[in-house]
Short mmCIF file of C-alpha atoms and ligand atoms in Angstrom, two decimals:
data_model
loop_
_atom_site.label_atom_id
_atom_site.label_comp_id
_atom_site.label_asym_id
_atom_site.label_seq_id
_atom_site.Cartn_x
_atom_site.Cartn_y
_atom_site.Cartn_z
CA MET A 1 -46.94 -22.82 153.75
CA THR A 2 -45.30 -19.07 153.01
CA TYR A 3 -43.42 -18.56 149.48
CA VAL A 4 -40.08 -17.93 151.34
CA SER A 5 -40.40 -21.41 153.26
CA ARG A 6 -40.94 -22.59 150.09
CA LEU A 7 -37.88 -21.69 148.32
CA LEU A 8 -36.03 -22.57 151.78
CA LEU A 9 -37.38 -25.91 151.25
CA ALA A 10 -36.67 -26.40 147.79
CA ALA A 11 -33.04 -25.25 148.33
CA VAL A 12 -32.60 -27.46 150.98
CA LEU A 13 -33.95 -30.49 149.16
CA MET A 14 -32.03 -29.13 146.10
CA SER A 15 -28.85 -29.59 148.48
CA VAL A 16 -29.67 -33.16 149.90
CA THR A 17 -30.10 -34.16 146.25
CA LEU A 18 -26.93 -33.33 145.17
CA HIS A 19 -25.20 -34.59 148.41
CA ALA A 20 -26.84 -37.76 147.77
CA GLN A 21 -25.37 -37.69 143.70
CA GLU A 22 -22.14 -36.97 144.97
CA THR A 23 -22.18 -40.04 147.76
CA ARG A 24 -23.38 -42.52 145.28
CA LEU A 25 -20.47 -41.16 142.68
CA ALA A 26 -17.59 -42.15 145.02
CA ALA A 27 -19.59 -44.24 147.56
CA THR A 28 -16.37 -45.72 148.05
CA PRO A 29 -12.79 -44.52 146.76
CA PRO A 30 -12.86 -44.28 143.08
CA MET A 31 -10.43 -46.77 141.61
CA GLY A 32 -8.63 -46.95 138.26
CA TRP A 33 -5.74 -45.93 136.42
CA ASN A 34 -4.14 -42.82 135.25
CA SER A 35 -1.55 -41.79 132.77
CA TRP A 36 0.37 -39.39 134.22
CA ASN A 37 2.71 -41.16 136.68
CA TYR A 38 4.24 -43.79 133.73
CA PHE A 39 3.50 -41.99 130.26
CA ALA A 40 3.79 -38.17 131.68
CA GLU A 41 3.22 -35.96 128.30
CA ARG A 42 4.01 -38.99 126.40
CA VAL A 43 0.56 -40.34 126.42
CA ASP A 44 -1.40 -40.69 123.52
CA ASP A 45 -4.77 -42.50 122.10
CA LYS A 46 -3.17 -45.69 121.67
CA ASP A 47 -1.81 -45.98 125.51
CA VAL A 48 -4.74 -45.64 126.56
CA ARG A 49 -6.97 -47.99 124.84
CA ALA A 50 -4.02 -50.24 125.36
CA ALA A 51 -4.24 -49.36 129.49
CA ALA A 52 -8.21 -50.33 128.78
CA ASP A 53 -7.41 -53.35 127.30
CA ALA A 54 -5.15 -54.35 130.15
CA LEU A 55 -7.25 -53.72 133.23
CA VAL A 56 -9.35 -56.34 131.16
CA SER A 57 -7.46 -58.71 130.32
CA THR A 58 -5.20 -58.66 133.74
CA GLY A 59 -8.32 -58.88 135.88
CA MET A 60 -7.85 -55.70 137.15
CA ARG A 61 -11.18 -54.22 136.45
CA ASP A 62 -13.07 -57.28 137.81
CA ALA A 63 -10.86 -56.17 141.09
CA GLY A 64 -12.56 -52.68 141.04
CA TYR A 65 -10.26 -50.61 138.47
CA ILE A 66 -12.90 -48.76 136.63
CA TYR A 67 -11.69 -45.37 135.68
CA VAL A 68 -9.53 -44.85 132.74
CA ASN A 69 -7.99 -41.67 133.40
CA ILE A 70 -6.10 -39.20 130.90
CA ASP A 71 -3.92 -36.95 132.76
CA ASP A 72 -2.57 -33.64 131.07
CA THR A 73 -1.31 -32.98 127.65
CA TRP A 74 -4.66 -34.41 125.62
CA GLU A 75 -5.34 -30.92 125.16
CA GLY A 76 -5.46 -28.88 121.68
CA LYS A 77 -6.30 -25.45 120.95
CA ARG A 78 -10.22 -23.83 121.12
CA ASP A 79 -12.35 -23.47 117.82
CA THR A 80 -13.51 -20.17 116.81
CA LYS A 81 -16.75 -20.54 119.52
CA GLY A 82 -13.96 -21.42 122.11
CA ASN A 83 -14.33 -25.26 122.19
CA ILE A 84 -11.91 -26.93 123.34
CA GLN A 85 -10.40 -29.45 120.68
CA THR A 86 -7.93 -32.49 121.41
CA ASN A 87 -4.51 -32.30 119.78
CA SER A 88 -3.02 -34.80 117.13
CA LYS A 89 -2.22 -37.53 119.89
CA PHE A 90 -5.85 -37.78 120.64
CA PRO A 91 -7.71 -38.09 117.50
CA ASP A 92 -11.33 -38.36 118.49
CA MET A 93 -12.09 -38.27 122.18
CA LYS A 94 -15.82 -39.22 121.62
CA ALA A 95 -14.88 -42.81 119.83
CA LEU A 96 -11.86 -43.29 122.85
CA ALA A 97 -14.53 -43.09 125.19
CA ASP A 98 -16.53 -45.36 123.49
CA TYR A 99 -13.96 -47.77 123.45
CA VAL A 100 -13.17 -47.28 126.73
CA HIS A 101 -16.91 -47.85 127.93
CA SER A 102 -17.31 -50.84 125.41
CA LYS A 103 -14.86 -52.66 127.42
CA GLY A 104 -17.29 -52.09 130.91
CA LEU A 105 -14.73 -49.17 131.81
CA LYS A 106 -15.32 -45.27 132.68
CA ILE A 107 -12.82 -42.42 131.55
CA GLY A 108 -11.22 -39.37 133.07
CA ILE A 109 -9.79 -36.29 131.87
CA TYR A 110 -8.24 -33.63 133.09
CA SER A 111 -8.13 -29.96 133.27
CA SER A 112 -6.96 -26.52 135.21
CA PRO A 113 -9.19 -23.95 136.40
CA GLY A 114 -6.14 -21.37 134.85
CA PRO A 115 -6.09 -20.54 131.56
CA LYS A 116 -3.18 -23.04 131.02
CA THR A 117 -2.77 -26.55 132.46
CA CYS A 118 0.53 -27.83 134.64
CA ALA A 119 2.06 -28.82 131.39
CA GLY A 120 1.21 -25.65 129.65
CA TYR A 121 -1.50 -26.81 127.61
CA GLU A 122 -5.32 -25.28 127.35
CA GLY A 123 -6.86 -24.93 130.59
CA SER A 124 -10.64 -24.39 131.38
CA TYR A 125 -9.99 -20.75 132.51
CA GLY A 126 -13.20 -18.57 131.01
CA HIS A 127 -14.79 -21.53 129.78
CA GLU A 128 -15.93 -23.78 132.35
CA ALA A 129 -19.40 -24.29 131.43
CA GLN A 130 -18.78 -24.79 127.97
CA ASP A 131 -15.92 -27.42 129.01
CA ALA A 132 -17.69 -29.36 130.75
CA LYS A 133 -20.55 -29.68 128.21
CA THR A 134 -17.99 -31.50 126.01
CA TYR A 135 -17.09 -33.38 128.59
CA ALA A 136 -20.54 -34.80 129.05
CA GLN A 137 -20.94 -35.02 124.92
CA TRP A 138 -17.90 -37.24 124.61
CA GLY A 139 -18.95 -39.42 127.67
CA ILE A 140 -16.20 -38.21 129.77
CA ASP A 141 -17.05 -40.04 133.82
CA TYR A 142 -14.19 -38.13 135.86
CA LEU A 143 -12.51 -34.76 135.93
CA LYS A 144 -9.10 -34.20 137.76
CA TYR A 145 -9.13 -30.42 138.09
CA ASP A 146 -5.40 -29.26 138.35
CA LEU A 147 -4.75 -25.62 140.10
CA CYS A 148 -1.47 -24.84 138.46
CA SER A 149 -1.40 -21.59 136.18
CA PHE A 150 -4.49 -20.23 138.62
CA ILE A 151 -1.90 -19.31 141.18
CA PRO A 152 0.31 -16.89 138.79
CA GLU A 153 -2.47 -15.76 136.44
CA VAL A 154 -5.56 -15.41 138.71
CA MET A 155 -4.70 -15.65 142.67
CA GLU A 156 -1.36 -13.95 142.70
CA LYS A 157 -2.77 -11.12 140.03
CA GLN A 158 -5.87 -10.16 141.45
CA ALA A 159 -5.20 -10.95 145.03
CA ARG A 160 -1.82 -9.70 145.71
CA HIS A 161 -1.19 -9.37 149.16
CA ASP A 162 -4.00 -10.91 150.19
CA PRO A 163 -3.88 -14.58 150.86
CA GLN A 164 -7.31 -14.80 152.07
CA LYS A 165 -9.06 -13.09 149.01
CA ALA A 166 -6.33 -15.64 147.04
CA ASP A 167 -7.97 -18.41 148.70
CA GLU A 168 -11.39 -17.29 148.31
CA LEU A 169 -10.56 -16.97 144.33
CA MET A 170 -9.52 -20.56 144.24
CA LYS A 171 -12.43 -22.02 146.15
CA GLN A 172 -15.29 -20.20 144.02
CA ALA A 173 -13.03 -21.59 141.14
CA TYR A 174 -13.34 -25.04 142.18
CA ASP A 175 -17.06 -24.22 143.18
CA LYS A 176 -17.52 -23.23 139.67
CA MET A 177 -16.28 -25.98 137.92
CA HIS A 178 -18.39 -28.51 139.86
CA LYS A 179 -21.68 -26.12 139.21
CA ALA A 180 -21.00 -26.85 135.70
CA LEU A 181 -20.36 -30.35 135.75
CA VAL A 182 -23.58 -30.56 137.56
CA ALA A 183 -24.98 -28.43 134.89
CA SER A 184 -24.11 -30.81 132.09
CA ASP A 185 -26.34 -33.44 133.50
CA ARG A 186 -23.75 -36.20 133.13
CA PRO A 187 -22.80 -37.54 136.55
CA ILE A 188 -18.89 -36.63 136.43
CA VAL A 189 -16.52 -37.95 139.50
CA PHE A 190 -14.84 -34.11 140.69
CA SER A 191 -11.07 -34.75 141.78
CA LEU A 192 -9.21 -31.90 143.17
CA CYS A 193 -5.54 -31.64 142.70
CA GLN A 194 -4.41 -28.05 144.69
CA TYR A 195 -1.56 -29.97 146.54
CA GLY A 196 -3.34 -29.96 149.79
CA PHE A 197 -3.54 -25.54 149.64
CA ASP A 198 -5.45 -24.41 152.32
CA ALA A 199 -6.67 -27.14 153.85
CA PRO A 200 -9.02 -28.73 151.07
CA TRP A 201 -10.16 -31.16 153.68
CA GLN A 202 -12.31 -28.61 155.39
CA TRP A 203 -13.79 -27.22 152.20
CA ALA A 204 -13.83 -29.41 149.41
CA PRO A 205 -16.35 -31.31 150.10
CA SER A 206 -19.10 -28.28 150.49
CA ILE A 207 -18.04 -27.19 146.89
CA GLY A 208 -18.91 -30.93 145.80
CA GLY A 209 -15.37 -32.32 145.34
CA ASN A 210 -15.51 -36.16 145.35
CA SER A 211 -11.77 -36.11 146.55
CA TRP A 212 -8.59 -33.81 147.29
CA ARG A 213 -5.18 -34.22 146.88
CA THR A 214 -3.81 -33.50 150.23
CA THR A 215 0.01 -33.04 148.98
CA GLY A 216 2.47 -32.22 146.26
CA ASP A 217 3.08 -34.91 143.67
CA ILE A 218 4.51 -38.24 144.57
CA SER A 219 7.09 -40.14 142.55
CA ALA A 220 8.62 -43.50 142.27
CA ASP A 221 11.14 -42.87 145.16
CA TYR A 222 10.40 -44.67 148.68
CA ASP A 223 11.42 -41.29 150.73
CA ARG A 224 8.89 -39.63 149.03
CA ILE A 225 5.89 -41.93 149.34
CA THR A 226 6.07 -42.34 153.16
CA LEU A 227 6.53 -38.90 153.60
CA ILE A 228 3.37 -37.95 151.96
CA GLY A 229 1.56 -41.55 153.33
CA PHE A 230 2.72 -41.26 156.86
CA SER A 231 2.05 -37.38 156.81
CA GLN A 232 -1.90 -37.91 156.18
CA ALA A 233 -1.94 -38.96 160.55
CA GLY A 234 -4.64 -37.23 161.59
CA LEU A 235 -6.87 -36.38 158.50
CA SER A 236 -9.00 -39.30 158.91
CA THR A 237 -12.05 -37.30 160.28
CA TYR A 238 -12.49 -34.97 156.67
CA ALA A 239 -13.10 -38.57 154.80
CA GLY A 240 -16.44 -40.51 154.02
CA PRO A 241 -18.42 -41.81 151.52
CA GLY A 242 -18.37 -39.63 148.47
CA HIS A 243 -15.23 -37.32 149.65
CA TRP A 244 -11.95 -38.88 150.43
CA ASN A 245 -8.43 -37.19 150.89
CA ASP A 246 -6.22 -38.05 148.20
CA PRO A 247 -2.40 -38.50 148.80
CA ASP A 248 -1.76 -38.86 144.80
CA MET A 249 -1.59 -42.12 142.67
CA LEU A 250 -0.03 -44.94 142.91
CA GLU A 251 3.97 -45.57 142.02
CA VAL A 252 3.21 -49.34 142.45
CA GLY A 253 5.61 -51.06 139.73
CA ASN A 254 7.15 -47.77 138.73
CA GLY A 255 11.09 -46.54 138.89
CA LYS A 256 13.13 -48.67 141.00
CA LEU A 257 10.83 -49.23 144.17
CA THR A 258 11.45 -52.72 145.73
CA GLN A 259 9.00 -55.41 146.53
CA ASN A 260 8.77 -54.40 150.07
CA GLU A 261 8.66 -50.67 149.00
CA ASN A 262 5.54 -51.69 146.91
CA LEU A 263 3.96 -53.24 149.76
CA THR A 264 4.24 -50.26 152.18
CA HIS A 265 3.19 -48.03 149.20
CA MET A 266 -0.06 -50.25 149.07
CA SER A 267 -0.66 -50.87 152.74
CA LEU A 268 -0.88 -47.25 153.69
CA TRP A 269 -2.95 -46.33 150.76
CA VAL A 270 -5.58 -49.11 151.52
CA LEU A 271 -5.55 -48.05 155.26
CA LEU A 272 -5.97 -44.34 154.47
CA ALA A 273 -9.04 -45.24 152.25
CA ALA A 274 -7.34 -43.58 149.34
CA PRO A 275 -8.33 -43.39 145.72
CA LEU A 276 -6.47 -46.42 144.26
CA LEU A 277 -5.30 -45.29 140.66
CA ALA A 278 -2.87 -47.74 139.44
CA GLY A 279 -0.18 -45.06 137.72
CA ASN A 280 2.25 -48.10 136.00
CA ASP A 281 2.25 -49.70 132.24
CA LEU A 282 -0.35 -51.56 132.70
CA SER A 283 0.59 -53.48 129.43
CA HIS A 284 4.45 -54.75 131.12
CA MET A 285 3.99 -55.39 134.27
CA LYS A 286 5.36 -57.84 136.13
CA PRO A 287 3.62 -60.54 138.05
CA GLN A 288 4.34 -59.36 141.35
CA THR A 289 2.94 -56.01 140.85
CA LEU A 290 -0.04 -57.14 139.43
CA SER A 291 -0.49 -59.63 142.21
CA ILE A 292 0.03 -56.53 144.74
CA LEU A 293 -2.64 -54.18 142.62
CA THR A 294 -5.03 -56.71 142.93
CA ASN A 295 -4.97 -58.33 146.12
CA ARG A 296 -8.79 -58.77 146.87
CA GLU A 297 -8.53 -58.36 150.61
CA ALA A 298 -6.25 -55.56 150.29
CA ILE A 299 -8.65 -53.81 148.25
CA ALA A 300 -11.50 -54.35 150.64
CA ILE A 301 -9.67 -52.67 153.23
CA ASP A 302 -9.35 -49.50 150.78
CA GLN A 303 -13.26 -50.24 149.82
CA ASP A 304 -14.83 -51.18 153.20
CA SER A 305 -18.23 -49.79 152.60
CA LEU A 306 -18.19 -48.37 156.50
CA GLY A 307 -15.75 -45.59 154.55
CA VAL A 308 -14.01 -44.73 156.88
CA GLN A 309 -10.19 -43.59 156.95
CA GLY A 310 -7.40 -45.17 159.02
CA ASP A 311 -5.13 -43.19 161.22
CA ARG A 312 -1.78 -43.73 163.24
CA VAL A 313 -1.79 -45.51 166.04
CA THR A 314 1.57 -45.07 167.36
CA GLU A 315 4.97 -43.91 165.88
CA ILE A 316 8.28 -45.23 167.76
CA GLY A 317 11.78 -44.33 165.50
CA PRO A 318 11.21 -46.24 162.69
CA VAL A 319 8.24 -48.21 163.76
CA GLU A 320 4.57 -47.18 162.40
CA ILE A 321 1.06 -48.75 163.73
CA TRP A 322 -1.83 -47.40 161.65
CA ALA A 323 -5.33 -49.08 162.18
CA LYS A 324 -8.75 -48.30 159.83
CA PRO A 325 -12.09 -49.56 161.26
CA LEU A 326 -13.91 -51.68 158.82
CA MET A 327 -17.67 -52.67 158.93
CA GLY A 328 -18.32 -55.63 161.20
CA GLY A 329 -16.06 -54.17 164.29
CA LYS A 330 -13.20 -55.37 162.24
CA LYS A 331 -9.96 -53.55 161.91
CA ALA A 332 -7.22 -53.35 159.53
CA ILE A 333 -3.76 -52.89 161.03
CA GLY A 334 -0.44 -51.80 159.23
CA LEU A 335 3.06 -52.38 161.26
CA PHE A 336 5.51 -50.34 159.16
CA ASN A 337 9.11 -50.31 159.41
CA ARG A 338 11.15 -47.23 157.74
CA GLY A 339 14.17 -47.91 158.84
CA GLU A 340 17.22 -49.89 157.18
CA SER A 341 17.07 -53.25 158.65
CA ALA A 342 14.43 -56.12 159.50
CA LEU A 343 12.91 -54.97 163.25
CA PRO A 344 10.62 -57.10 165.08
CA ILE A 345 7.16 -54.91 165.76
CA ALA A 346 5.00 -56.20 168.55
CA LEU A 347 1.02 -54.89 168.40
CA LYS A 348 -0.50 -54.97 171.81
CA LEU A 349 -4.06 -55.91 170.58
CA SER A 350 -5.08 -53.08 173.38
CA GLN A 351 -3.78 -50.33 171.18
CA VAL A 352 -6.10 -51.27 168.79
CA ASP A 353 -9.34 -51.94 171.21
CA PHE A 354 -9.09 -55.25 171.56
CA ALA A 355 -7.93 -56.18 174.59
CA GLY A 356 -10.09 -59.23 175.05
CA GLY A 357 -8.37 -61.00 172.03
CA ALA A 358 -8.91 -61.29 168.10
CA ALA A 359 -8.98 -63.66 165.59
CA ALA A 360 -6.32 -62.04 163.09
CA ARG A 361 -5.30 -62.46 159.28
CA ASP A 362 -2.55 -61.58 157.38
CA VAL A 363 -3.41 -60.39 154.31
CA TRP A 364 -0.03 -60.21 152.54
CA ASN A 365 0.66 -63.88 153.42
CA ALA A 366 -2.94 -64.78 152.94
CA LYS A 367 -2.46 -66.46 156.02
CA ASP A 368 -5.07 -67.17 159.17
CA LEU A 369 -3.04 -66.54 162.00
CA GLY A 370 -5.70 -68.09 164.77
CA ARG A 371 -6.57 -66.29 168.16
CA LEU A 372 -4.52 -63.45 169.24
CA GLN A 373 -4.61 -62.95 173.08
CA SER A 374 -2.97 -59.94 173.85
CA SER A 375 -0.26 -59.47 171.60
CA TYR A 376 1.26 -60.06 168.19
CA THR A 377 4.84 -59.55 167.05
CA VAL A 378 6.29 -60.05 163.67
CA ASN A 379 9.43 -59.59 161.86
CA VAL A 380 9.33 -56.68 159.31
CA PRO A 381 12.13 -55.86 156.53
CA SER A 382 13.63 -53.06 156.04
CA HIS A 383 11.08 -50.48 154.26
CA GLY A 384 8.22 -53.22 154.54
CA ALA A 385 5.17 -53.96 156.01
CA ALA A 386 2.68 -56.18 157.58
CA LEU A 387 -0.94 -55.89 156.84
CA LEU A 388 -3.69 -57.49 159.22
CA VAL A 389 -7.66 -57.49 159.66
CA LEU A 390 -8.35 -58.22 162.89
CA SER A 391 -11.92 -59.26 164.02
CA LYS A 392 -13.79 -60.14 167.42
C1 LIG B 1 0.73 -31.32 138.52
C2 LIG B 1 -0.11 -32.98 139.09
C3 LIG B 1 0.40 -34.07 138.84
C4 LIG B 1 0.18 -34.15 136.65
C5 LIG B 1 0.58 -33.03 136.16
C6 LIG B 1 0.37 -32.68 134.79
O1 LIG B 1 1.69 -31.57 138.88
O2 LIG B 1 -0.17 -32.39 140.45
O3 LIG B 1 -0.55 -35.32 139.33
O4 LIG B 1 -1.45 -33.73 136.63
O5 LIG B 1 0.60 -31.69 136.94
O6 LIG B 1 0.96 -31.58 134.48
#
């Protein structure tokens, strides 16, 4: 074997190994909790410990919610050597990570490829390798990397009037942090947050992204949640084990969402094989919220080992029908009513490739529906959803 072919072989082996590592890191969509949607800038060490405690005491950890992710506003200044410090809300990140790990959980953190984060705290620009090393020393298992100030500070300054170059700079910035994480020698899930700019589903997997946000920010509002969720149609081909579309974190249990709206949110997210990052106050949640978040059959749809994202089957007026292929030839089906009054929704089994009939299970009502011959009609409340699993 020539020197060149040996080099080539080494490069191929390296890339296969890295790819295998990424797949192992997020073989199914990551599950956990993130501080932003409820606590936003107020989050502190005590809230994160309380969230870790609640994940255990509520049974969420055992249902699969493993990551405890600190979002923006933990960052302090850099020391004289450029090492990132925490601010006074987080007195000792290593101790916090040890605490989270002692509960059988993993811990995530947040930064930006720009000089500042979205909330104006210290970002990683120019300190990528150093920050990745610090995260590894603290025991961090997950990084959400949020574009924010990279846009005005780097993309616009260095690539004015050249959108192609701007996109290139952005991709390089994400690639740089991924390489730094790999070099840190600790497996760290890499979650891209750049709001879907420049179709990240097309390039994020190749720079080691385990997930990438596909849209702008979610809020605890039915219109916003459904605008984001239903706009995911057509993206299913880009997701798979190790790399997932991320329609943003869950708002289940937040704001004034009704029970039906929460059910729609969770049904849609599991059909989308989305990361399931609860975003509510876990220490004070209603039993209905917990029961939606921990429904094992719903979670099993999201976490199905086939790793195929669901997609839209049909959309007629306020009615949407979505399907997600599952292991063993099964399919999860979502029947959604986006309208303002209850509606009967009819599913023809031939629409979802079960023309010969199917055994059906109603997930939210935990009820076997027996064998369906050719169709199934269910009354779905306004803003509500029915979630079924069909098998031959
Ligand atoms: C952006 C992200 C949010 C959150 C905030 C924090 O808006 O999209 O998810 O991380 O920044 O500042």
